[in-house]
Tab-separated table of C-alpha atoms and ligand atoms in Angstrom:
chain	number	residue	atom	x	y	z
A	1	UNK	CA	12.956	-47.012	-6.811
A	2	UNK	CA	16.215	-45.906	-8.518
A	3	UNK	CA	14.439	-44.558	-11.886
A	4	UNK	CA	11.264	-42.972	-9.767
A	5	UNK	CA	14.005	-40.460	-7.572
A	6	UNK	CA	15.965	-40.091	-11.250
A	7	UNK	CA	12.916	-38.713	-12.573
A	8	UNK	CA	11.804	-36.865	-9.348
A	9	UNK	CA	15.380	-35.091	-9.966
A	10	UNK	CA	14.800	-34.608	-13.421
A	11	UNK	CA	11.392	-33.081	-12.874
A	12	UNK	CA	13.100	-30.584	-10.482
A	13	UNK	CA	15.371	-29.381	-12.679
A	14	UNK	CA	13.061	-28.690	-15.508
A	15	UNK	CA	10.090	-27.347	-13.455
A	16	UNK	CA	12.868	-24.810	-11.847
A	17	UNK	CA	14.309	-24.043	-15.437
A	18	UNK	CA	10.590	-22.805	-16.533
A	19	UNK	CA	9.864	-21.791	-13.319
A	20	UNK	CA	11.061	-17.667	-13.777
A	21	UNK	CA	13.478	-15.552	-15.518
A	22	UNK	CA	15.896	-14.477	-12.710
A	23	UNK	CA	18.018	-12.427	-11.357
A	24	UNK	CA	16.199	-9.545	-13.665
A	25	UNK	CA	16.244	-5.997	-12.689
A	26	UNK	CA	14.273	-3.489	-14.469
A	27	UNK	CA	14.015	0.586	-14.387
A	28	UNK	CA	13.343	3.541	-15.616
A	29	UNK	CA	14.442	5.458	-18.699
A	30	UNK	CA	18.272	5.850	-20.578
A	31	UNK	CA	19.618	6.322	-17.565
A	32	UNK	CA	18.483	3.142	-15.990
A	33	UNK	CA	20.594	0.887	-18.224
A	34	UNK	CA	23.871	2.474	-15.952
A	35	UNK	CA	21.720	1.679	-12.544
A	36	UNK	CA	20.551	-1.640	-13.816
A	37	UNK	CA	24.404	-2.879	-13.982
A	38	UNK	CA	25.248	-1.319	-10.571
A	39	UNK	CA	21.984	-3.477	-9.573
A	40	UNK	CA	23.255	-6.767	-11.951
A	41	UNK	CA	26.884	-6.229	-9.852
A	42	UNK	CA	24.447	-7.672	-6.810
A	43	UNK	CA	22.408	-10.132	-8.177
A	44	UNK	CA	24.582	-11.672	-10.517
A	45	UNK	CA	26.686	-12.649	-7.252
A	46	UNK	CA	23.450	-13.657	-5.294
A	47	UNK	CA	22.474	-10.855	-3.904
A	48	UNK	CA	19.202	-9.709	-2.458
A	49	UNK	CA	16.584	-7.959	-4.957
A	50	UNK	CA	17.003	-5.149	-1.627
A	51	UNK	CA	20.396	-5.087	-2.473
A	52	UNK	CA	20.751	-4.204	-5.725
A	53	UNK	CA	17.688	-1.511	-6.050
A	54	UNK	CA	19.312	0.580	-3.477
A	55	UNK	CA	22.714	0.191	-4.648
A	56	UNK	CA	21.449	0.603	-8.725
A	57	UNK	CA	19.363	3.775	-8.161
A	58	UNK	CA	22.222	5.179	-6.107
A	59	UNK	CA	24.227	5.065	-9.221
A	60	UNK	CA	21.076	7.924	-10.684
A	61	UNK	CA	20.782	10.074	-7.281
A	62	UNK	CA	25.252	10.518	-7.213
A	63	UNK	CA	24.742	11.767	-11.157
A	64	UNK	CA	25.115	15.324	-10.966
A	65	UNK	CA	23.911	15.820	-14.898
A	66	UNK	CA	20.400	13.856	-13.885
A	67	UNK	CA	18.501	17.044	-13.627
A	68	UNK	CA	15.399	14.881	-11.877
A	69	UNK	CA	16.970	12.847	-9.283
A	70	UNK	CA	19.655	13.319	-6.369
A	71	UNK	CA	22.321	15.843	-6.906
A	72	UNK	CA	21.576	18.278	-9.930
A	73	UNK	CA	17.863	17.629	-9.706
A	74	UNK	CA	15.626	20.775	-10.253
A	75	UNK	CA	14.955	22.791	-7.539
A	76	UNK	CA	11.162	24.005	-6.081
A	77	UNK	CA	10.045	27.307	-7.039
A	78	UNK	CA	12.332	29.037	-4.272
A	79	UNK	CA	15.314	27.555	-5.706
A	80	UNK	CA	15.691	24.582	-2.852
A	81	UNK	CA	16.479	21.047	-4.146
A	82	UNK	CA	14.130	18.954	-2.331
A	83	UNK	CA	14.643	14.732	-2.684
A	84	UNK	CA	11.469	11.703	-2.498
A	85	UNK	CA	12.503	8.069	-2.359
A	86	UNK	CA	10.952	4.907	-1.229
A	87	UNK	CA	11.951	1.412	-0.996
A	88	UNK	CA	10.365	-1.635	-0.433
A	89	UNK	CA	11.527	-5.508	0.475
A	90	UNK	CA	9.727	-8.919	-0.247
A	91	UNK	CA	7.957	-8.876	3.150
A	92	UNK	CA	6.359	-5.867	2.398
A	93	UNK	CA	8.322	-3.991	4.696
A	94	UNK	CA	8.574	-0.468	3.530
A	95	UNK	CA	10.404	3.317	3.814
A	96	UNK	CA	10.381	6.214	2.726
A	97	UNK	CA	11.538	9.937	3.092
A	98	UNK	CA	9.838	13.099	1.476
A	99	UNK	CA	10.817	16.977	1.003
A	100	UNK	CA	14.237	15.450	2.398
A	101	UNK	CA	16.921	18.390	1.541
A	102	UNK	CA	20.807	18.351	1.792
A	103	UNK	CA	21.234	14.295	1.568
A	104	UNK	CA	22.880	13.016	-1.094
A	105	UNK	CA	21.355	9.220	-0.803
A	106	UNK	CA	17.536	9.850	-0.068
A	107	UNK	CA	17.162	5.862	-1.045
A	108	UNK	CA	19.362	4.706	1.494
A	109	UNK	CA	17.803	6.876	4.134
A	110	UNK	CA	14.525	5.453	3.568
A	111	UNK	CA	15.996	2.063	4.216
A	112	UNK	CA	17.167	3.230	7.125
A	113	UNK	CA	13.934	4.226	7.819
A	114	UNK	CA	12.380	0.956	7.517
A	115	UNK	CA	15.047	-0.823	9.302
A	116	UNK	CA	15.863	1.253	12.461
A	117	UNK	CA	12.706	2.969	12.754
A	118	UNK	CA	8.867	1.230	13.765
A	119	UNK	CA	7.729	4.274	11.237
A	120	UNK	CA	7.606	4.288	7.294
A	121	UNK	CA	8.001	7.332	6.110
A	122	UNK	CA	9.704	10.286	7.850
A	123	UNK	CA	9.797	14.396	6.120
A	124	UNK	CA	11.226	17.533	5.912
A	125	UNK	CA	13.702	18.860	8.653
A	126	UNK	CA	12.683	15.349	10.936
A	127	UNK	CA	13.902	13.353	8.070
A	128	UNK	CA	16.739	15.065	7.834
A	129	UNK	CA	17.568	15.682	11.432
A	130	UNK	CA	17.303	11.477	11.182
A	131	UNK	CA	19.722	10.843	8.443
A	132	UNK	CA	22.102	13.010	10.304
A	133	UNK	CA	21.933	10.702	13.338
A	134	UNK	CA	22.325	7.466	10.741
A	135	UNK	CA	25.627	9.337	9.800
A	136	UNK	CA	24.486	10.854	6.601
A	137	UNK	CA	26.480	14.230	5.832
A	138	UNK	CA	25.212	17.319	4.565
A	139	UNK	CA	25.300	17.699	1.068
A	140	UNK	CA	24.948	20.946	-1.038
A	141	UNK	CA	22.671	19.227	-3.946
A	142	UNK	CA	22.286	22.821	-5.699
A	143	UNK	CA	24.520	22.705	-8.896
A	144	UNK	CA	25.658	25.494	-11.046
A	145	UNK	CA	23.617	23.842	-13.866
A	146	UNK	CA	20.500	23.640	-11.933
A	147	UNK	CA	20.942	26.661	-10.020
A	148	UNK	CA	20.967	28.557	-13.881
A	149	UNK	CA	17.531	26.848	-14.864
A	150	UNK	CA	15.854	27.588	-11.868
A	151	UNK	CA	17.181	31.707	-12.613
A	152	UNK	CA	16.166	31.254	-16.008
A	153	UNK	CA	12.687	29.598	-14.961
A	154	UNK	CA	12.300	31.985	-12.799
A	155	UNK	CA	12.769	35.110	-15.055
A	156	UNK	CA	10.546	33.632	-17.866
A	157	UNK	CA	7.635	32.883	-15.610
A	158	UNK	CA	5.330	33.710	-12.772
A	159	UNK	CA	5.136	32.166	-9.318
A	160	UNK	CA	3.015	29.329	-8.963
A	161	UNK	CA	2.830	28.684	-12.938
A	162	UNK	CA	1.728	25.349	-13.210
A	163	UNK	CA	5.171	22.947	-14.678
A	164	UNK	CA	4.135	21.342	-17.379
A	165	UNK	CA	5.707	17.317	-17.341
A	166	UNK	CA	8.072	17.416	-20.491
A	167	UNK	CA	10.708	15.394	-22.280
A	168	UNK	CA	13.006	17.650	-20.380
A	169	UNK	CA	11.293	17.043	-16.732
A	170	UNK	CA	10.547	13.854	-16.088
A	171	UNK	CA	13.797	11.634	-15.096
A	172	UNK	CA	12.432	9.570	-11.819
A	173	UNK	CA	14.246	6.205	-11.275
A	174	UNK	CA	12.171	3.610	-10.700
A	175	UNK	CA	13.658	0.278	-10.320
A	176	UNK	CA	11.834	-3.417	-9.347
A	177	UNK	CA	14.222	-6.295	-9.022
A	178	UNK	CA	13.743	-10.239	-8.705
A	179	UNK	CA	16.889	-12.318	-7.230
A	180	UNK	CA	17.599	-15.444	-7.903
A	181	UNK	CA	15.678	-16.645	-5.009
A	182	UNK	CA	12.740	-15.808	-6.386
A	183	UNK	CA	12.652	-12.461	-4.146
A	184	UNK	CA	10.996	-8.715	-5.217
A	185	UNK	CA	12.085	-5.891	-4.262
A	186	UNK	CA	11.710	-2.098	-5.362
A	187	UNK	CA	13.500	1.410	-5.075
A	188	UNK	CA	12.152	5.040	-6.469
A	189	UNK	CA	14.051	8.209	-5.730
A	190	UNK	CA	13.738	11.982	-7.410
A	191	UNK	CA	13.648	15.817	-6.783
A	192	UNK	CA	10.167	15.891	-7.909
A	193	UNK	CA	8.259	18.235	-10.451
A	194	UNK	CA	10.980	20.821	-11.307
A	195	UNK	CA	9.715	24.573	-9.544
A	196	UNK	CA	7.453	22.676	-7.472
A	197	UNK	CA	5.205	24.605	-5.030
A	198	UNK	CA	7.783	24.643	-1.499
A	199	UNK	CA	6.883	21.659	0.424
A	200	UNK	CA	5.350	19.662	-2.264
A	201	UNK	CA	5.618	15.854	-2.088
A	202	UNK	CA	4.962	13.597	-5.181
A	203	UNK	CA	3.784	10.071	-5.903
A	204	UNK	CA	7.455	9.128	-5.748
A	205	UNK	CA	7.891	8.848	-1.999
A	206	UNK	CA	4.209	6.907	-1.780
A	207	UNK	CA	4.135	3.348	-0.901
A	208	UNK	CA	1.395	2.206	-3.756
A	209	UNK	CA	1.741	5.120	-5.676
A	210	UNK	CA	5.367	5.356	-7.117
A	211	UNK	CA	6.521	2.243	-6.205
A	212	UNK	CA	5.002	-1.208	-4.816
A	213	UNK	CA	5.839	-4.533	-4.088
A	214	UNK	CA	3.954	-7.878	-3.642
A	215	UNK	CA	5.875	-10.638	-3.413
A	216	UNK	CA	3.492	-13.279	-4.106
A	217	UNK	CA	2.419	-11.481	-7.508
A	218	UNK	CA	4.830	-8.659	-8.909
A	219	UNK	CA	6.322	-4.730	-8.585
A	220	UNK	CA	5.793	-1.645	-10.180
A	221	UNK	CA	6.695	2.041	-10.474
A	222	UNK	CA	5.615	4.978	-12.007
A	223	UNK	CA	7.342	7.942	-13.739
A	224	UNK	CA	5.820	11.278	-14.421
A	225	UNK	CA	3.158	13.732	-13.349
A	226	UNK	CA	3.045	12.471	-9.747
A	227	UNK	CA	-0.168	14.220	-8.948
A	228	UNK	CA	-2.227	11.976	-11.380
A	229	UNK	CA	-0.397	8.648	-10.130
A	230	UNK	CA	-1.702	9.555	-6.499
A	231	UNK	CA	-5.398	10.045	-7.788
A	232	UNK	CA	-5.408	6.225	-8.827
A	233	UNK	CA	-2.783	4.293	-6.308
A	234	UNK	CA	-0.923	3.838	-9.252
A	235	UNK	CA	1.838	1.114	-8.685
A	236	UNK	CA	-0.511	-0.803	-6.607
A	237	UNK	CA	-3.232	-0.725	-8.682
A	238	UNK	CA	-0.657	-1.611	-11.561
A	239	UNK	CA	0.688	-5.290	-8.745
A	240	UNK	CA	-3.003	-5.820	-8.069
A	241	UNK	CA	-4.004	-5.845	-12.333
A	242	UNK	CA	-1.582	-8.523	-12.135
A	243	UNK	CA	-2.615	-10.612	-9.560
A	244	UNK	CA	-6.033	-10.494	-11.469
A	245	UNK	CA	-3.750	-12.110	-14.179
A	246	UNK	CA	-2.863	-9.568	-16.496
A	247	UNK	CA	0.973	-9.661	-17.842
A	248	UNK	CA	2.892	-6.626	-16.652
A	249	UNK	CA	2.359	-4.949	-20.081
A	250	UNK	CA	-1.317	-5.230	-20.228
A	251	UNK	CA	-1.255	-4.209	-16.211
A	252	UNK	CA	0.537	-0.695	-16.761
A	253	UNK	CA	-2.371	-0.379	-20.004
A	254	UNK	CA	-5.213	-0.940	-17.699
A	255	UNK	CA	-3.421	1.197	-15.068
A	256	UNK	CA	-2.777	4.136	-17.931
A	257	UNK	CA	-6.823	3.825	-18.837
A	258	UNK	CA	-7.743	4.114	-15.712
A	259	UNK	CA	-5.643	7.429	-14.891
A	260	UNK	CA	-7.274	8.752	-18.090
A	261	UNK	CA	-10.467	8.051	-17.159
A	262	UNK	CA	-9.466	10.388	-13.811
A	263	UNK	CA	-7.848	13.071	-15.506
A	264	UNK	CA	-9.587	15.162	-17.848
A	265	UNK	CA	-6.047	16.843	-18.503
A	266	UNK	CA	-4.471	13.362	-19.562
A	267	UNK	CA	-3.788	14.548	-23.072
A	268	UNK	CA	-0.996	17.490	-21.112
A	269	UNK	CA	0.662	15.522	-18.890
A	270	UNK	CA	3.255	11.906	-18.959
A	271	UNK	CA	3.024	8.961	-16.970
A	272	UNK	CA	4.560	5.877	-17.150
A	273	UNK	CA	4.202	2.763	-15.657
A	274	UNK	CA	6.647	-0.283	-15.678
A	275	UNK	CA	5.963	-3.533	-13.809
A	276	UNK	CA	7.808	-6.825	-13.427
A	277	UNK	CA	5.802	-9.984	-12.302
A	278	UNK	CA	6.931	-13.275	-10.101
A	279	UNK	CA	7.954	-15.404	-13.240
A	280	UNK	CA	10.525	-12.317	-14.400
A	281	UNK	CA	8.274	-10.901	-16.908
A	282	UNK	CA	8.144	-7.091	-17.878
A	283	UNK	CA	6.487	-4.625	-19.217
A	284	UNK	CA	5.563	-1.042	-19.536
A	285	UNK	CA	3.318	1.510	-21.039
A	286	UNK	CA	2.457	5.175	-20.739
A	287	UNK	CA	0.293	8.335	-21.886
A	288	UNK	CA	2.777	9.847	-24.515
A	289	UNK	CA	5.577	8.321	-26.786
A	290	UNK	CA	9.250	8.459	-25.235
A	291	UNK	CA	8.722	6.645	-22.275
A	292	UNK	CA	11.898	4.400	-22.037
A	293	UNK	CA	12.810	1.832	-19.482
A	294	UNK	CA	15.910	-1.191	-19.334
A	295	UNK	CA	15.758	-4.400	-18.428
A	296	UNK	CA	18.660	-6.976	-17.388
A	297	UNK	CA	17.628	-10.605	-17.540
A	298	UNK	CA	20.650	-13.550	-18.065
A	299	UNK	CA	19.346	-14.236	-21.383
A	300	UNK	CA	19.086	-10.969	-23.027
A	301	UNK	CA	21.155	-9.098	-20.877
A	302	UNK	CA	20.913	-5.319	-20.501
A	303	UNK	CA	18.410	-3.946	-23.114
A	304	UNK	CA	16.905	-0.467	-23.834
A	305	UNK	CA	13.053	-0.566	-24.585
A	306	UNK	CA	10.559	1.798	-25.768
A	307	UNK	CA	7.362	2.201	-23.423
A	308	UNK	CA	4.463	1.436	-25.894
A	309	UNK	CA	2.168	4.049	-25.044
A	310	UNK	CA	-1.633	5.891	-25.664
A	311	UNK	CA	-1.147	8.751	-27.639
A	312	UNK	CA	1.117	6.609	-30.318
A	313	UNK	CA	-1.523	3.962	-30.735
A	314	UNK	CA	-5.039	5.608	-30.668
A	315	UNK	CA	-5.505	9.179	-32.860
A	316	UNK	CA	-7.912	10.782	-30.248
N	1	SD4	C1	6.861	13.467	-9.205
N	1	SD4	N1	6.728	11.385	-10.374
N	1	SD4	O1	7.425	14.042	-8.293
N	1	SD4	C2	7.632	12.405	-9.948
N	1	SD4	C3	8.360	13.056	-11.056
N	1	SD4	C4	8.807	12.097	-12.073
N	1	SD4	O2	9.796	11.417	-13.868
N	1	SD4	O3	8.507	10.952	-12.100
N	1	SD4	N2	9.520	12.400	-12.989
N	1	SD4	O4	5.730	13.735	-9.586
């Protein structure tokens, strides 16, 4: 009787040692590696995978020299800084906030969203009328820096040119954690296309688009030209490619193909995609080279990878 609960034990213990690769947090691009050990801070103590996305990408939106997220970020086409974020916990419970201006936390106002409101996603003057009642202040997100592109931007071109998605304008963080209770959770927060149309919402703000969660299977987010990640449900369809069994790599590859196969303008544009599953496994992939992302796992610790990607495998 002795030996059979020994071994019972000793089962236990191995079949929770294979079991997953946790805490790991994972986000988007250079800059993630600085959010990813705000996140660690959180899940290295315990922490809820909620926990530590909003509290990493926070780290990204306070960064006044991130000219795509928070404070700094590039402003519309009339010179406004407007902010997308959602968030998303492991019971699928969800918010989000779009064309939010004058916060300097859009993240943690979408939380507050989905945990004082019966809404998910609240915009424009209402969402910000909101975070003022939460006991958000008003924040002048227009800096000197940005406030110079957008004059220079709008010198050198005409209104309503369409902005190109470059090495220089795509900085969305995206971030998917797992705690050590085996828990998902993700965060995704930007200023959007830089000289967006006024009033133009992205795939960052979209449950299923720029960010999802399923607990049962894995998260995702995307990164790039939002427009093309809303044609295909991006991040979801990324969670549901892995439910079919795929590993997060071969997910965000299946996800990339199929956003080619919607966009005959694939070849001009960047998107990435960058998924973590239940067992702690990630991966990422995207349309044209420089797509980075970091992960933090216990055994590797915090680690800056290149995105493989279309364009640097196939010569089409
Ligand atoms: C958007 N997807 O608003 C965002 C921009 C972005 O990396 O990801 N930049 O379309």
């Amino acid at each position: 009787m002795k030996a059979h609960v020994t071994l019972i034990a000793c089962l236990l213990i191995v079949s929770t040692w294979a079991q997953a690769n946790q805490p790991v947090v994972v986000s988007t691009w250079k800059f993630g590696m600085q959010a990813n050990e705000a996140a660690w801070e959180v899940l290295s103590k315990g922490g809820r995978a909620l926990d530590a996305v909003e509290t990493g990408v926070r780290v990204t939106e306070a960064d006044p020299n991130n000219a795509s997220v928070g404070i700094g970020g590039t402003p519309d086409e009339q010179g406004n800084v407007t902010l997308d974020a959602c968030i998303m916990d492991e019971t699928g419970d969800c918010g989000s906030v779009a064309f939010l201006q004058n916060i300097l936390h859009p993240i943690s106002v979408a939380r507050k969203v989905m945990e004082e409101t019966r809404h998910v996603m609240l915009v424009g003057k209402g969402a910000e009328e909101f975070a003022y009642e939460q006991g958000f202040e008003k924040t002048d997100l227009l800096t000197a820096k940005a406030e110079a592109r957008w004059k220079k931007w709008r010198a050198e071109n005409e209104e309503g040119k369409k902005q190109e998605i470059n090495a220089e304008n795509h900085d969305t963080i995206g971030m998917i954690a797992l705690d050590k209770d085996g828990n998902l959770s993700g965060a995704c927060t930007t200023s959007g296309a830089g000289f967006k149309i006024h009033g133009r919402v992205g795939d960052s703000p979209i449950i299923g688009a720029g960010m999802f969660v399923d607990n049962e299977v894995g998260g995702a987010v995307a990164t790039g030209w939002g427009e093309a990640v809303i044609r295909i449900s991006g991040s979801h369809l990324v969670v549901e490619l892995m439910r079919q069994g795929h590993s997060p790599t071969e997910a965000c590859r299946l996800a990339v193909e199929r956003l080619i196969s919607k966009n005959p303008d694939w070849k001009d544009i960047q998107v990435g995609f960058l998924a973590l599953n239940k067992k702690g496994e990630y991966g990422a992939y995207c349309i044209q080279p420089g797509f980075q992302y970091a992960a933090y796992d216990p055994d590797n610790g915090n680690q800056l990878f290149d995105g493989d990607s279309r364009l640097a495998k196939k010569a089409n």
